[in-house]
Amino acid sequence: MAARTHSTEEPQRSSLGAVAGAALVGSALEWYDYFLYGAAASLVFNKIIFPTEDAFVGTLAAFATLALGFLIRPLGGVYFGALGDRIGRKKVLIITLLLMGGATTLIGVVPSYEAAGVWAPILLIVLRLLQGFGAGAEFGGAAVLSAENAPPRRRGLFGAFPGVGVYIGLLLSSGTFALLTRLPEEDFLAWGWRIPFLASVLMIALAMFVRLRVNETPAFQELQKQDAVAESPIKDLLKQQRGPLLVVMGSQVAQSGVSYVYQTFVVTYIVGTLGMAATVGPIGVAAAAAVALVTTPLFGALSDRVGRKPVYLFGAGFSAVFAFPFFMLVDTKSETAVIIAMVLGIGIGIASMLGAQGSFFSELFSSRVRLSGLVLGREVSAALSGGLAPLAAVALTEAAGGASWPVGLMTIGLSAITFLALLAAPETRHVDLVGAASPTADGTEEPAAARSAKGPARPADPLRNRTTS
């Protein structure tokens, strides 16, 4: 049979504006969806989907469904990450957008327990699982899309765009809920909470329009040109690049776990334990998101100048040091103090980690398994930290009689895990992302980060992975 021919054409590059738009809009939709669910779990689902005479049990059940979405994300990450390494980044990002956004829109029409009985929580759980499965490769795909298209000296800035999208989604969702919670409680629980879920269909249309205009990344086009696309990305990843995978898992713990303590648990804590108004939490989160919209790309740009590790280490260290001051401010029951705590915790600590993350994680892996490695490491860690942290925080607070200090200790522990993982990681900002991974003496791939000190990566031997058609 004829051997596959190789194209001599140069990879087609998308305009940087189109790349930034594709990363921003898709990531904004993903986290708009996820933060909406977190806010609804705190304020709505514990009352109308999981009604119970014990408010603690209802909240615990609602947060359990929040955790389910995180627990399914690694499966989505494995499936769509491997698919993206086989068929391309762009195609997978279109699929995940439709799956994730469609599930979120349908959550807006889930009936209450009073109207549908046990079918209400069943439908909610099914849609939450679909939402999580589709979201498994969304952030990672956007990060790889940005990093592989960016000029090398501005990769940190462009790699931060998915993080900026996170805060656009957070700002939109929390701002919407802050307005809707001003409705009479009966109207808010009956129909008000459904509006932002149904409105996500508009963001799906916008994100689809933007993403269809983006070309496949130069790095993946180069793999196709050399017939070097991985046939079994996950197998290759686990065999050849376990070290970078573990670094991503550890580095993600604080960014995901601490942020979800602030953005979901604290919203419930200030209402249920401190007795503050339901509007305070969403307002604080919205203010923090507005600040992080500015600080996240600044931290990304800073990583282009000083390196990924110093910026990421600063974020983990700040989150550990600020853990107890954060809850001291919140426990004053002052709305201003809550907003200050949120702005500093999210706008500085979390934003600095997120600003460096997209480029750092992308640079750790070779192009053949880059998307698989990023999404598998990130989503497994997010499931264990971000998915379970709010649940653990609720249980710890209940066991301590409403005191917040156990949650402060947990926050320090999450930050310490990330700090230690980063100490073991290489600096990656000089890595060349375009081109197939360099072959090593034993014929396996050399991780991208390992090539950073050797200059630009030399193309793999095109005979190594030649296939027939």
mmCIF file of N, CA, C and O in Angstrom, residues 362-420:
data_model
loop_
_atom_site.group_PDB
_atom_site.id
_atom_site.type_symbol
_atom_site.label_atom_id
_atom_site.label_comp_id
_atom_site.label_asym_id
_atom_site.label_seq_id
_atom_site.Cartn_x
_atom_site.Cartn_y
_atom_site.Cartn_z
ATOM 1 N N SER A 362 1.884 23.475 29.494
ATOM 2 C CA SER A 362 2.079 23.116 28.084
ATOM 3 C C SER A 362 3.542 22.805 27.793
ATOM 4 O O SER A 362 3.858 21.892 27.021
ATOM 5 N N GLU A 363 4.431 23.555 28.400
ATOM 6 C CA GLU A 363 5.857 23.405 28.127
ATOM 7 C C GLU A 363 6.468 22.158 28.765
ATOM 8 O O GLU A 363 7.571 21.754 28.396
ATOM 9 N N LEU A 364 5.766 21.561 29.702
ATOM 10 C CA LEU A 364 6.296 20.376 30.371
ATOM 11 C C LEU A 364 6.255 19.131 29.483
ATOM 12 O O LEU A 364 6.998 18.178 29.724
ATOM 13 N N PHE A 365 5.382 19.128 28.461
ATOM 14 C CA PHE A 365 5.149 17.915 27.678
ATOM 15 C C PHE A 365 5.594 18.074 26.226
ATOM 16 O O PHE A 365 5.586 19.171 25.671
ATOM 17 N N SER A 366 5.934 16.945 25.598
ATOM 18 C CA SER A 366 6.234 16.943 24.172
ATOM 19 C C SER A 366 4.935 17.109 23.386
ATOM 20 O O SER A 366 3.844 16.838 23.881
ATOM 21 N N SER A 367 5.059 17.558 22.144
ATOM 22 C CA SER A 367 3.878 17.905 21.358
ATOM 23 C C SER A 367 2.971 16.705 21.079
ATOM 24 O O SER A 367 1.765 16.866 20.923
ATOM 25 N N ARG A 368 3.526 15.504 21.027
ATOM 26 C CA ARG A 368 2.723 14.319 20.694
ATOM 27 C C ARG A 368 1.729 13.967 21.792
ATOM 28 O O ARG A 368 0.701 13.343 21.527
ATOM 29 N N VAL A 369 2.028 14.324 23.039
ATOM 30 C CA VAL A 369 1.143 13.964 24.153
ATOM 31 C C VAL A 369 0.798 15.185 25.001
ATOM 32 O O VAL A 369 0.358 15.055 26.136
ATOM 33 N N ARG A 370 0.985 16.372 24.433
ATOM 34 C CA ARG A 370 0.840 17.597 25.229
ATOM 35 C C ARG A 370 -0.559 17.767 25.801
ATOM 36 O O ARG A 370 -0.731 18.056 26.997
ATOM 37 N N LEU A 371 -1.580 17.616 24.980
ATOM 38 C CA LEU A 371 -2.938 17.821 25.467
ATOM 39 C C LEU A 371 -3.330 16.724 26.455
ATOM 40 O O LEU A 371 -3.937 17.004 27.500
ATOM 41 N N SER A 372 -2.964 15.489 26.176
ATOM 42 C CA SER A 372 -3.268 14.384 27.098
ATOM 43 C C SER A 372 -2.613 14.619 28.449
ATOM 44 O O SER A 372 -3.248 14.446 29.506
ATOM 45 N N GLY A 373 -1.350 15.007 28.446
ATOM 46 C CA GLY A 373 -0.645 15.215 29.697
ATOM 47 C C GLY A 373 -1.209 16.354 30.508
ATOM 48 O O GLY A 373 -1.400 16.232 31.732
ATOM 49 N N LEU A 374 -1.504 17.464 29.835
ATOM 50 C CA LEU A 374 -2.012 18.628 30.557
ATOM 51 C C LEU A 374 -3.372 18.342 31.183
ATOM 52 O O LEU A 374 -3.583 18.581 32.374
ATOM 53 N N VAL A 375 -4.299 17.807 30.397
ATOM 54 C CA VAL A 375 -5.654 17.636 30.922
ATOM 55 C C VAL A 375 -5.742 16.484 31.923
ATOM 56 O O VAL A 375 -6.474 16.573 32.915
ATOM 57 N N LEU A 376 -4.982 15.405 31.707
ATOM 58 C CA LEU A 376 -5.037 14.304 32.664
ATOM 59 C C LEU A 376 -4.481 14.736 34.014
ATOM 60 O O LEU A 376 -5.127 14.549 35.059
ATOM 61 N N GLY A 377 -3.298 15.351 34.007
ATOM 62 C CA GLY A 377 -2.710 15.789 35.269
ATOM 63 C C GLY A 377 -3.547 16.845 35.960
ATOM 64 O O GLY A 377 -3.784 16.781 37.174
ATOM 65 N N ARG A 378 -4.023 17.809 35.183
ATOM 66 C CA ARG A 378 -4.789 18.908 35.777
ATOM 67 C C ARG A 378 -6.135 18.436 36.311
ATOM 68 O O ARG A 378 -6.541 18.819 37.414
ATOM 69 N N GLU A 379 -6.832 17.610 35.556
ATOM 70 C CA GLU A 379 -8.194 17.244 35.951
ATOM 71 C C GLU A 379 -8.228 16.207 37.075
ATOM 72 O O GLU A 379 -9.134 16.234 37.905
ATOM 73 N N VAL A 380 -7.261 15.286 37.106
ATOM 74 C CA VAL A 380 -7.200 14.359 38.239
ATOM 75 C C VAL A 380 -6.971 15.140 39.521
ATOM 76 O O VAL A 380 -7.628 14.911 40.548
ATOM 77 N N SER A 381 -6.056 16.073 39.482
ATOM 78 C CA SER A 381 -5.772 16.882 40.661
ATOM 79 C C SER A 381 -6.965 17.757 41.045
ATOM 80 O O SER A 381 -7.304 17.891 42.230
ATOM 81 N N ALA A 382 -7.621 18.344 40.034
ATOM 82 C CA ALA A 382 -8.780 19.196 40.309
ATOM 83 C C ALA A 382 -9.922 18.398 40.929
ATOM 84 O O ALA A 382 -10.645 18.888 41.805
ATOM 85 N N ALA A 383 -10.088 17.143 40.491
ATOM 86 C CA ALA A 383 -11.144 16.299 41.053
ATOM 87 C C ALA A 383 -10.907 16.036 42.530
ATOM 88 O O ALA A 383 -11.844 16.044 43.336
ATOM 89 N N LEU A 384 -9.644 15.809 42.880
ATOM 90 C CA LEU A 384 -9.321 15.481 44.264
ATOM 91 C C LEU A 384 -9.250 16.713 45.159
ATOM 92 O O LEU A 384 -9.549 16.635 46.349
ATOM 93 N N SER A 385 -8.852 17.838 44.592
ATOM 94 C CA SER A 385 -8.707 19.046 45.400
ATOM 95 C C SER A 385 -9.920 19.967 45.262
ATOM 96 O O SER A 385 -10.677 20.168 46.219
ATOM 97 N N GLY A 386 -10.134 20.500 44.055
ATOM 98 C CA GLY A 386 -11.259 21.414 43.863
ATOM 99 C C GLY A 386 -12.606 20.768 44.076
ATOM 100 O O GLY A 386 -13.528 21.382 44.618
ATOM 101 N N GLY A 387 -12.752 19.506 43.656
ATOM 102 C CA GLY A 387 -14.042 18.841 43.794
ATOM 103 C C GLY A 387 -14.389 18.494 45.223
ATOM 104 O O GLY A 387 -15.557 18.550 45.630
ATOM 105 N N LEU A 388 -13.382 18.116 46.009
ATOM 106 C CA LEU A 388 -13.649 17.650 47.373
ATOM 107 C C LEU A 388 -13.414 18.716 48.438
ATOM 108 O O LEU A 388 -13.903 18.574 49.563
ATOM 109 N N ALA A 389 -12.664 19.772 48.116
ATOM 110 C CA ALA A 389 -12.339 20.784 49.118
ATOM 111 C C ALA A 389 -13.570 21.455 49.732
ATOM 112 O O ALA A 389 -13.652 21.579 50.963
ATOM 113 N N PRO A 390 -14.567 21.902 48.941
ATOM 114 C CA PRO A 390 -15.751 22.498 49.572
ATOM 115 C C PRO A 390 -16.498 21.504 50.463
ATOM 116 O O PRO A 390 -16.990 21.868 51.533
ATOM 117 N N LEU A 391 -16.575 20.253 50.024
ATOM 118 C CA LEU A 391 -17.238 19.222 50.812
ATOM 119 C C LEU A 391 -16.504 19.022 52.141
ATOM 120 O O LEU A 391 -17.120 18.951 53.206
ATOM 121 N N ALA A 392 -15.172 18.938 52.069
ATOM 122 C CA ALA A 392 -14.369 18.779 53.285
ATOM 123 C C ALA A 392 -14.491 20.000 54.187
ATOM 124 O O ALA A 392 -14.542 19.873 55.420
ATOM 125 N N ALA A 393 -14.548 21.183 53.587
ATOM 126 C CA ALA A 393 -14.661 22.403 54.382
ATOM 127 C C ALA A 393 -15.971 22.450 55.153
ATOM 128 O O ALA A 393 -16.005 22.856 56.326
ATOM 129 N N VAL A 394 -17.063 22.036 54.510
ATOM 130 C CA VAL A 394 -18.359 21.984 55.197
ATOM 131 C C VAL A 394 -18.294 21.029 56.388
ATOM 132 O O VAL A 394 -18.738 21.350 57.504
ATOM 133 N N ALA A 395 -17.724 19.836 56.172
ATOM 134 C CA ALA A 395 -17.631 18.842 57.235
ATOM 135 C C ALA A 395 -16.727 19.324 58.369
ATOM 136 O O ALA A 395 -17.047 19.132 59.562
ATOM 137 N N LEU A 396 -15.596 19.949 58.039
ATOM 138 C CA LEU A 396 -14.669 20.434 59.064
ATOM 139 C C LEU A 396 -15.297 21.546 59.900
ATOM 140 O O LEU A 396 -15.130 21.591 61.131
ATOM 141 N N THR A 397 -16.010 22.442 59.241
ATOM 142 C CA THR A 397 -16.661 23.535 59.965
ATOM 143 C C THR A 397 -17.744 23.005 60.894
ATOM 144 O O THR A 397 -17.884 23.459 62.043
ATOM 145 N N GLU A 398 -18.513 22.042 60.431
ATOM 146 C CA GLU A 398 -19.560 21.445 61.259
ATOM 147 C C GLU A 398 -18.945 20.745 62.465
ATOM 148 O O GLU A 398 -19.438 20.876 63.593
ATOM 149 N N ALA A 399 -17.846 20.022 62.242
ATOM 150 C CA ALA A 399 -17.195 19.304 63.347
ATOM 151 C C ALA A 399 -16.595 20.266 64.369
ATOM 152 O O ALA A 399 -16.496 19.932 65.555
ATOM 153 N N ALA A 400 -16.191 21.461 63.917
ATOM 154 C CA ALA A 400 -15.583 22.449 64.813
ATOM 155 C C ALA A 400 -16.610 23.415 65.391
ATOM 156 O O ALA A 400 -16.229 24.451 65.953
ATOM 157 N N GLY A 401 -17.879 23.095 65.252
ATOM 158 C CA GLY A 401 -18.923 23.938 65.810
ATOM 159 C C GLY A 401 -19.068 25.278 65.134
ATOM 160 O O GLY A 401 -19.459 26.261 65.768
ATOM 161 N N GLY A 402 -18.754 25.338 63.852
ATOM 162 C CA GLY A 402 -18.890 26.585 63.101
ATOM 163 C C GLY A 402 -17.612 27.384 62.997
ATOM 164 O O GLY A 402 -17.589 28.426 62.333
ATOM 165 N N ALA A 403 -16.537 26.924 63.610
ATOM 166 C CA ALA A 403 -15.263 27.644 63.550
ATOM 167 C C ALA A 403 -14.589 27.432 62.191
ATOM 168 O O ALA A 403 -14.718 26.370 61.578
ATOM 169 N N SER A 404 -13.838 28.438 61.741
ATOM 170 C CA SER A 404 -13.217 28.379 60.419
ATOM 171 C C SER A 404 -11.762 27.918 60.452
ATOM 172 O O SER A 404 -11.187 27.648 59.389
ATOM 173 N N TRP A 405 -11.149 27.818 61.634
ATOM 174 C CA TRP A 405 -9.715 27.530 61.675
ATOM 175 C C TRP A 405 -9.334 26.192 61.027
ATOM 176 O O TRP A 405 -8.247 26.106 60.429
ATOM 177 N N PRO A 406 -10.188 25.119 61.106
ATOM 178 C CA PRO A 406 -9.778 23.893 60.417
ATOM 179 C C PRO A 406 -9.678 24.080 58.898
ATOM 180 O O PRO A 406 -8.837 23.455 58.242
ATOM 181 N N VAL A 407 -10.533 24.928 58.346
ATOM 182 C CA VAL A 407 -10.486 25.186 56.910
ATOM 183 C C VAL A 407 -9.229 25.981 56.565
ATOM 184 O O VAL A 407 -8.617 25.788 55.501
ATOM 185 N N GLY A 408 -8.811 26.872 57.460
ATOM 186 C CA GLY A 408 -7.560 27.588 57.259
ATOM 187 C C GLY A 408 -6.367 26.643 57.213
ATOM 188 O O GLY A 408 -5.474 26.771 56.369
ATOM 189 N N LEU A 409 -6.351 25.661 58.106
ATOM 190 C CA LEU A 409 -5.283 24.663 58.108
ATOM 191 C C LEU A 409 -5.299 23.842 56.814
ATOM 192 O O LEU A 409 -4.244 23.536 56.245
ATOM 193 N N MET A 410 -6.500 23.477 56.356
ATOM 194 C CA MET A 410 -6.606 22.728 55.116
ATOM 195 C C MET A 410 -6.069 23.547 53.943
ATOM 196 O O MET A 410 -5.372 23.016 53.061
ATOM 197 N N THR A 411 -6.345 24.832 53.925
ATOM 198 C CA THR A 411 -5.859 25.715 52.865
ATOM 199 C C THR A 411 -4.339 25.762 52.849
ATOM 200 O O THR A 411 -3.705 25.728 51.777
ATOM 201 N N ILE A 412 -3.727 25.823 54.019
ATOM 202 C CA ILE A 412 -2.262 25.808 54.108
ATOM 203 C C ILE A 412 -1.717 24.494 53.577
ATOM 204 O O ILE A 412 -0.714 24.463 52.848
ATOM 205 N N GLY A 413 -2.362 23.380 53.933
ATOM 206 C CA GLY A 413 -1.917 22.077 53.453
ATOM 207 C C GLY A 413 -1.983 21.956 51.945
ATOM 208 O O GLY A 413 -1.043 21.444 51.304
ATOM 209 N N LEU A 414 -3.065 22.434 51.338
ATOM 210 C CA LEU A 414 -3.193 22.400 49.877
ATOM 211 C C LEU A 414 -2.091 23.221 49.209
ATOM 212 O O LEU A 414 -1.494 22.805 48.210
ATOM 213 N N SER A 415 -1.812 24.389 49.784
ATOM 214 C CA SER A 415 -0.784 25.269 49.218
ATOM 215 C C SER A 415 0.603 24.654 49.350
ATOM 216 O O SER A 415 1.441 24.788 48.446
ATOM 217 N N ALA A 416 0.845 23.967 50.458
ATOM 218 C CA ALA A 416 2.156 23.353 50.679
ATOM 219 C C ALA A 416 2.431 22.246 49.656
ATOM 220 O O ALA A 416 3.565 22.086 49.185
ATOM 221 N N ILE A 417 1.398 21.471 49.311
ATOM 222 C CA ILE A 417 1.568 20.410 48.310
ATOM 223 C C ILE A 417 2.028 21.003 46.980
ATOM 224 O O ILE A 417 2.960 20.509 46.334
ATOM 225 N N THR A 418 1.385 22.081 46.573
ATOM 226 C CA THR A 418 1.764 22.728 45.314
ATOM 227 C C THR A 418 3.167 23.312 45.388
ATOM 228 O O THR A 418 3.956 23.197 44.439
ATOM 229 N N PHE A 419 3.509 23.922 46.504
ATOM 230 C CA PHE A 419 4.833 24.527 46.659
ATOM 231 C C PHE A 419 5.931 23.474 46.512
ATOM 232 O O PHE A 419 6.926 23.680 45.811
ATOM 233 N N LEU A 420 5.735 22.323 47.147
ATOM 234 C CA LEU A 420 6.731 21.252 47.068
ATOM 235 C C LEU A 420 6.827 20.671 45.659
ATOM 236 O O LEU A 420 7.927 20.354 45.178
#
